[in-house]
């Protein structure tokens, strides 16, 4: 007996339904634990009364995610299972660096470019390393930073900041904790460096003319 017309489409759909069921079973595992990064607080004696814009750090694709990265000395990359960052990593680092400036510095104002604030300088950075390195089991953070005049676009200064912290074991909780501690060291170093640097200032309207000394008129 030949199959009825209505049975043919049902048979064609059966493999699709089976694949959907299998996909649902595979994705039903526990959700990864989300880890945030902290913004340290420490007094900074030297400071510059300028307005600073902190840009989101540039990063290669493997760092521009929420995954917690593991990298061995041979260059092989993997990710720690069961954990993820609270946001895309470069955006999260940008936010916590701004918070660290606010907590530790006496700068006139710190914000992100999207705020629309008129700045004296911008911090242009690149997130070069943010990973657990094996087999040494160390959290490694490396960020290059440039201070750029917002008015002229010239680079006033640049520096690479690095720090390492031992990791008790390569799991989500220990990796996140060690990377957070390492980033805090790097961010405080950045804040101290910027706050103690001679930063270019934006010339405000009338600033030059206001510096011209005023002399009294000779009596007539």
mmCIF file of C-alpha atoms in Angstrom:
data_model
loop_
_atom_site.group_PDB
_atom_site.id
_atom_site.type_symbol
_atom_site.label_atom_id
_atom_site.label_comp_id
_atom_site.label_asym_id
_atom_site.label_seq_id
_atom_site.Cartn_x
_atom_site.Cartn_y
_atom_site.Cartn_z
ATOM 1 C CA UNK A 1 0.000 0.000 0.000
ATOM 2 C CA UNK A 2 1.488 3.354 -1.020
ATOM 3 C CA UNK A 3 1.712 6.103 1.614
ATOM 4 C CA UNK A 4 -1.039 8.659 1.663
ATOM 5 C CA UNK A 5 -0.324 12.213 0.486
ATOM 6 C CA UNK A 6 -0.563 13.500 4.048
ATOM 7 C CA UNK A 7 2.002 11.014 5.396
ATOM 8 C CA UNK A 8 4.827 12.142 3.088
ATOM 9 C CA UNK A 9 5.422 15.611 4.592
ATOM 10 C CA UNK A 10 5.237 14.120 8.079
ATOM 11 C CA UNK A 11 8.089 11.710 7.264
ATOM 12 C CA UNK A 12 10.170 14.551 5.867
ATOM 13 C CA UNK A 13 9.701 16.540 9.098
ATOM 14 C CA UNK A 14 10.647 13.721 11.462
ATOM 15 C CA UNK A 15 14.478 14.147 11.121
ATOM 16 C CA UNK A 16 14.127 17.915 11.699
ATOM 17 C CA UNK A 17 12.066 17.394 14.854
ATOM 18 C CA UNK A 18 14.616 14.851 16.105
ATOM 19 C CA UNK A 19 17.523 17.263 15.541
ATOM 20 C CA UNK A 20 15.665 20.038 17.355
ATOM 21 C CA UNK A 21 15.042 17.743 20.310
ATOM 22 C CA UNK A 22 18.720 16.742 20.447
ATOM 23 C CA UNK A 23 19.825 20.395 20.288
ATOM 24 C CA UNK A 24 17.489 21.236 23.150
ATOM 25 C CA UNK A 25 18.920 18.396 25.231
ATOM 26 C CA UNK A 26 22.505 19.585 24.582
ATOM 27 C CA UNK A 27 21.744 23.190 25.602
ATOM 28 C CA UNK A 28 19.928 22.260 28.806
ATOM 29 C CA UNK A 29 23.138 22.162 30.906
ATOM 30 C CA UNK A 30 23.781 24.547 33.805
ATOM 31 C CA UNK A 31 24.315 28.189 32.885
ATOM 32 C CA UNK A 32 27.908 29.443 33.369
ATOM 33 C CA UNK A 33 28.644 31.476 36.482
ATOM 34 C CA UNK A 34 29.092 35.180 35.701
ATOM 35 C CA UNK A 35 32.085 37.010 37.179
ATOM 36 C CA UNK A 36 32.566 40.770 37.424
ATOM 37 C CA UNK A 37 35.771 42.802 37.654
ATOM 38 C CA UNK A 38 36.375 45.239 40.501
ATOM 39 C CA UNK A 39 37.604 48.836 40.562
ATOM 40 C CA UNK A 40 40.264 49.321 43.268
ATOM 41 C CA UNK A 41 40.432 52.348 45.533
ATOM 42 C CA UNK A 42 43.741 53.901 46.544
ATOM 43 C CA UNK A 43 44.821 57.510 47.125
ATOM 44 C CA UNK A 44 46.896 59.145 44.414
ATOM 45 C CA UNK A 45 48.889 62.133 45.670
ATOM 46 C CA UNK A 46 49.829 63.689 42.354
ATOM 47 C CA UNK A 47 46.996 64.693 40.065
ATOM 48 C CA UNK A 48 46.232 66.842 37.045
ATOM 49 C CA UNK A 49 43.113 68.961 36.841
ATOM 50 C CA UNK A 50 42.142 67.884 33.342
ATOM 51 C CA UNK A 51 39.224 66.183 31.633
ATOM 52 C CA UNK A 52 40.058 62.649 30.407
ATOM 53 C CA UNK A 53 38.119 60.405 28.050
ATOM 54 C CA UNK A 54 38.778 56.681 28.438
ATOM 55 C CA UNK A 55 38.217 54.766 25.198
ATOM 56 C CA UNK A 56 37.234 51.104 25.033
ATOM 57 C CA UNK A 57 40.449 49.087 24.628
ATOM 58 C CA UNK A 58 41.124 47.499 21.256
ATOM 59 C CA UNK A 59 41.486 43.713 21.405
ATOM 60 C CA UNK A 60 41.864 40.707 19.153
ATOM 61 C CA UNK A 61 38.816 38.491 18.651
ATOM 62 C CA UNK A 62 39.727 35.892 21.279
ATOM 63 C CA UNK A 63 39.797 38.637 23.944
ATOM 64 C CA UNK A 64 36.747 40.536 22.721
ATOM 65 C CA UNK A 65 34.300 38.062 24.296
ATOM 66 C CA UNK A 66 32.894 37.107 27.688
ATOM 67 C CA UNK A 67 34.994 33.918 27.788
ATOM 68 C CA UNK A 68 37.769 33.406 30.360
ATOM 69 C CA UNK A 69 40.859 32.700 28.307
ATOM 70 C CA UNK A 70 43.571 30.099 28.924
ATOM 71 C CA UNK A 71 46.761 30.121 26.857
ATOM 72 C CA UNK A 72 49.741 27.795 27.031
ATOM 73 C CA UNK A 73 53.344 28.667 26.234
ATOM 74 C CA UNK A 74 52.954 27.114 22.793
ATOM 75 C CA UNK A 75 50.219 29.595 21.907
ATOM 76 C CA UNK A 76 47.254 27.201 22.075
ATOM 77 C CA UNK A 77 44.092 28.954 23.239
ATOM 78 C CA UNK A 78 41.180 27.465 25.179
ATOM 79 C CA UNK A 79 38.482 28.755 27.504
ATOM 80 C CA UNK A 80 37.613 27.973 31.118
ATOM 81 C CA UNK A 81 34.349 26.077 31.310
ATOM 82 C CA UNK A 82 31.562 27.029 33.704
ATOM 83 C CA UNK A 83 32.331 30.743 33.890
ATOM 84 C CA UNK A 84 32.144 33.968 31.918
ATOM 85 C CA UNK A 85 32.671 37.712 32.408
ATOM 86 C CA UNK A 86 29.733 39.991 33.177
ATOM 87 C CA UNK A 87 30.156 41.842 29.864
ATOM 88 C CA UNK A 88 32.253 41.846 26.725
ATOM 89 C CA UNK A 89 35.776 42.015 28.206
ATOM 90 C CA UNK A 90 37.096 45.245 26.567
ATOM 91 C CA UNK A 91 33.900 47.098 27.495
ATOM 92 C CA UNK A 92 34.066 45.768 31.058
ATOM 93 C CA UNK A 93 37.735 46.799 31.405
ATOM 94 C CA UNK A 94 36.871 50.293 30.121
ATOM 95 C CA UNK A 95 34.130 50.683 32.726
ATOM 96 C CA UNK A 96 36.292 49.493 35.614
ATOM 97 C CA UNK A 97 39.207 51.715 34.539
ATOM 98 C CA UNK A 98 36.876 54.730 34.573
ATOM 99 C CA UNK A 99 35.671 53.656 38.040
ATOM 100 C CA UNK A 100 39.282 53.344 39.230
ATOM 101 C CA UNK A 101 40.068 56.885 38.052
ATOM 102 C CA UNK A 102 36.976 58.126 39.875
ATOM 103 C CA UNK A 103 37.945 56.218 43.044
ATOM 104 C CA UNK A 104 41.634 57.042 43.155
ATOM 105 C CA UNK A 105 42.372 60.217 41.242
ATOM 106 C CA UNK A 106 41.900 63.943 41.586
ATOM 107 C CA UNK A 107 41.442 64.515 37.870
ATOM 108 C CA UNK A 108 38.805 67.103 37.039
ATOM 109 C CA UNK A 109 36.633 64.605 35.232
ATOM 110 C CA UNK A 110 36.780 61.163 33.674
ATOM 111 C CA UNK A 111 34.229 59.736 31.265
ATOM 112 C CA UNK A 112 33.806 57.725 28.072
ATOM 113 C CA UNK A 113 33.734 59.309 24.577
ATOM 114 C CA UNK A 114 30.014 58.620 24.193
ATOM 115 C CA UNK A 115 29.321 61.016 27.089
ATOM 116 C CA UNK A 116 29.845 63.992 24.771
ATOM 117 C CA UNK A 117 32.179 65.665 27.283
ATOM 118 C CA UNK A 118 34.809 68.081 25.976
ATOM 119 C CA UNK A 119 38.154 66.598 26.977
ATOM 120 C CA UNK A 120 41.751 67.678 27.274
ATOM 121 C CA UNK A 121 43.138 64.199 26.567
ATOM 122 C CA UNK A 122 41.988 60.746 25.548
ATOM 123 C CA UNK A 123 43.376 57.413 26.699
ATOM 124 C CA UNK A 124 43.766 55.069 23.721
ATOM 125 C CA UNK A 125 44.578 51.536 24.816
ATOM 126 C CA UNK A 126 44.938 47.967 23.626
ATOM 127 C CA UNK A 127 44.169 44.885 25.687
ATOM 128 C CA UNK A 128 47.188 42.792 24.703
ATOM 129 C CA UNK A 129 46.905 39.954 27.222
ATOM 130 C CA UNK A 130 44.183 38.926 29.665
ATOM 131 C CA UNK A 131 44.499 35.220 30.324
ATOM 132 C CA UNK A 132 45.569 32.375 32.555
ATOM 133 C CA UNK A 133 48.959 31.194 31.336
ATOM 134 C CA UNK A 134 49.764 27.492 31.594
ATOM 135 C CA UNK A 135 51.668 25.471 32.685
ATOM 136 C CA UNK A 136 52.945 28.216 35.042
ATOM 137 C CA UNK A 137 49.332 28.812 36.172
ATOM 138 C CA UNK A 138 49.558 32.596 36.341
ATOM 139 C CA UNK A 139 47.006 35.268 35.566
ATOM 140 C CA UNK A 140 48.579 37.657 33.048
ATOM 141 C CA UNK A 141 47.287 41.115 32.156
ATOM 142 C CA UNK A 142 49.020 43.423 29.686
ATOM 143 C CA UNK A 143 47.582 46.735 28.461
ATOM 144 C CA UNK A 144 49.277 49.346 26.286
ATOM 145 C CA UNK A 145 48.093 52.921 26.859
ATOM 146 C CA UNK A 146 48.660 56.156 24.955
ATOM 147 C CA UNK A 147 47.802 59.657 26.167
ATOM 148 C CA UNK A 148 46.518 61.604 23.162
ATOM 149 C CA UNK A 149 45.720 65.315 22.976
ATOM 150 C CA UNK A 150 42.027 65.586 22.166
ATOM 151 C CA UNK A 151 42.591 68.920 20.428
ATOM 152 C CA UNK A 152 45.557 68.064 18.181
ATOM 153 C CA UNK A 153 45.482 64.256 18.054
ATOM 154 C CA UNK A 154 49.174 64.108 18.986
ATOM 155 C CA UNK A 155 50.444 61.330 21.258
ATOM 156 C CA UNK A 156 51.800 62.943 24.411
ATOM 157 C CA UNK A 157 53.057 59.748 26.032
ATOM 158 C CA UNK A 158 52.734 55.974 25.902
ATOM 159 C CA UNK A 159 53.511 52.983 28.073
ATOM 160 C CA UNK A 160 52.830 49.245 28.433
ATOM 161 C CA UNK A 161 51.554 47.993 31.787
ATOM 162 C CA UNK A 162 51.976 44.359 32.874
ATOM 163 C CA UNK A 163 51.260 42.282 35.965
ATOM 164 C CA UNK A 164 51.105 38.596 36.977
ATOM 165 C CA UNK A 165 49.365 36.744 39.798
ATOM 166 C CA UNK A 166 49.560 33.026 40.695
ATOM 167 C CA UNK A 167 46.380 30.995 40.088
ATOM 168 C CA UNK A 168 45.543 28.297 42.638
ATOM 169 C CA UNK A 169 43.912 26.092 40.002
ATOM 170 C CA UNK A 170 42.636 26.574 36.463
ATOM 171 C CA UNK A 171 38.902 26.684 37.131
ATOM 172 C CA UNK A 172 36.402 29.492 36.651
ATOM 173 C CA UNK A 173 36.358 30.808 40.227
ATOM 174 C CA UNK A 174 40.129 30.825 40.770
ATOM 175 C CA UNK A 175 40.909 32.136 37.282
ATOM 176 C CA UNK A 176 38.412 35.000 37.609
ATOM 177 C CA UNK A 177 39.712 35.930 41.057
ATOM 178 C CA UNK A 178 43.356 35.993 39.967
ATOM 179 C CA UNK A 179 42.642 37.956 36.782
ATOM 180 C CA UNK A 180 40.620 40.486 38.786
ATOM 181 C CA UNK A 181 43.508 40.984 41.232
ATOM 182 C CA UNK A 182 45.997 41.332 38.385
ATOM 183 C CA UNK A 183 43.865 43.868 36.535
ATOM 184 C CA UNK A 184 43.533 45.935 39.722
ATOM 185 C CA UNK A 185 47.334 46.240 39.907
ATOM 186 C CA UNK A 186 47.511 47.322 36.262
ATOM 187 C CA UNK A 187 44.671 49.846 36.548
ATOM 188 C CA UNK A 188 46.167 51.512 39.617
ATOM 189 C CA UNK A 189 49.503 51.781 37.792
ATOM 190 C CA UNK A 190 47.700 53.428 34.845
ATOM 191 C CA UNK A 191 45.912 55.899 37.120
ATOM 192 C CA UNK A 192 49.126 56.837 38.937
ATOM 193 C CA UNK A 193 50.974 57.271 35.626
ATOM 194 C CA UNK A 194 48.279 59.471 34.052
ATOM 195 C CA UNK A 195 47.752 61.517 37.215
ATOM 196 C CA UNK A 196 51.481 62.204 37.518
ATOM 197 C CA UNK A 197 52.104 63.013 33.849
ATOM 198 C CA UNK A 198 52.263 66.526 32.363
ATOM 199 C CA UNK A 199 49.065 66.387 30.325
ATOM 200 C CA UNK A 200 48.225 68.698 27.421
ATOM 201 C CA UNK A 201 45.250 70.962 28.008
ATOM 202 C CA UNK A 202 42.636 72.138 25.586
ATOM 203 C CA UNK A 203 42.779 75.881 24.956
ATOM 204 C CA UNK A 204 39.499 77.466 25.871
ATOM 205 C CA UNK A 205 38.033 80.450 23.989
ATOM 206 C CA UNK A 206 39.590 83.691 25.175
ATOM 207 C CA UNK A 207 42.332 81.930 27.105
ATOM 208 C CA UNK A 208 45.196 83.500 25.133
ATOM 209 C CA UNK A 209 43.778 87.027 25.142
ATOM 210 C CA UNK A 210 43.059 86.789 28.854
ATOM 211 C CA UNK A 211 46.760 86.290 29.490
ATOM 212 C CA UNK A 212 47.686 89.634 27.949
ATOM 213 C CA UNK A 213 48.526 92.086 30.777
ATOM 214 C CA UNK A 214 46.269 95.102 31.094
ATOM 215 C CA UNK A 215 48.024 98.472 31.523
ATOM 216 C CA UNK A 216 46.475 101.661 32.825
ATOM 217 C CA UNK A 217 46.067 104.521 30.426
ATOM 218 C CA UNK A 218 48.400 107.427 30.869
ATOM 219 C CA UNK A 219 46.730 110.425 32.504
ATOM 220 C CA UNK A 220 45.743 113.182 30.135
#
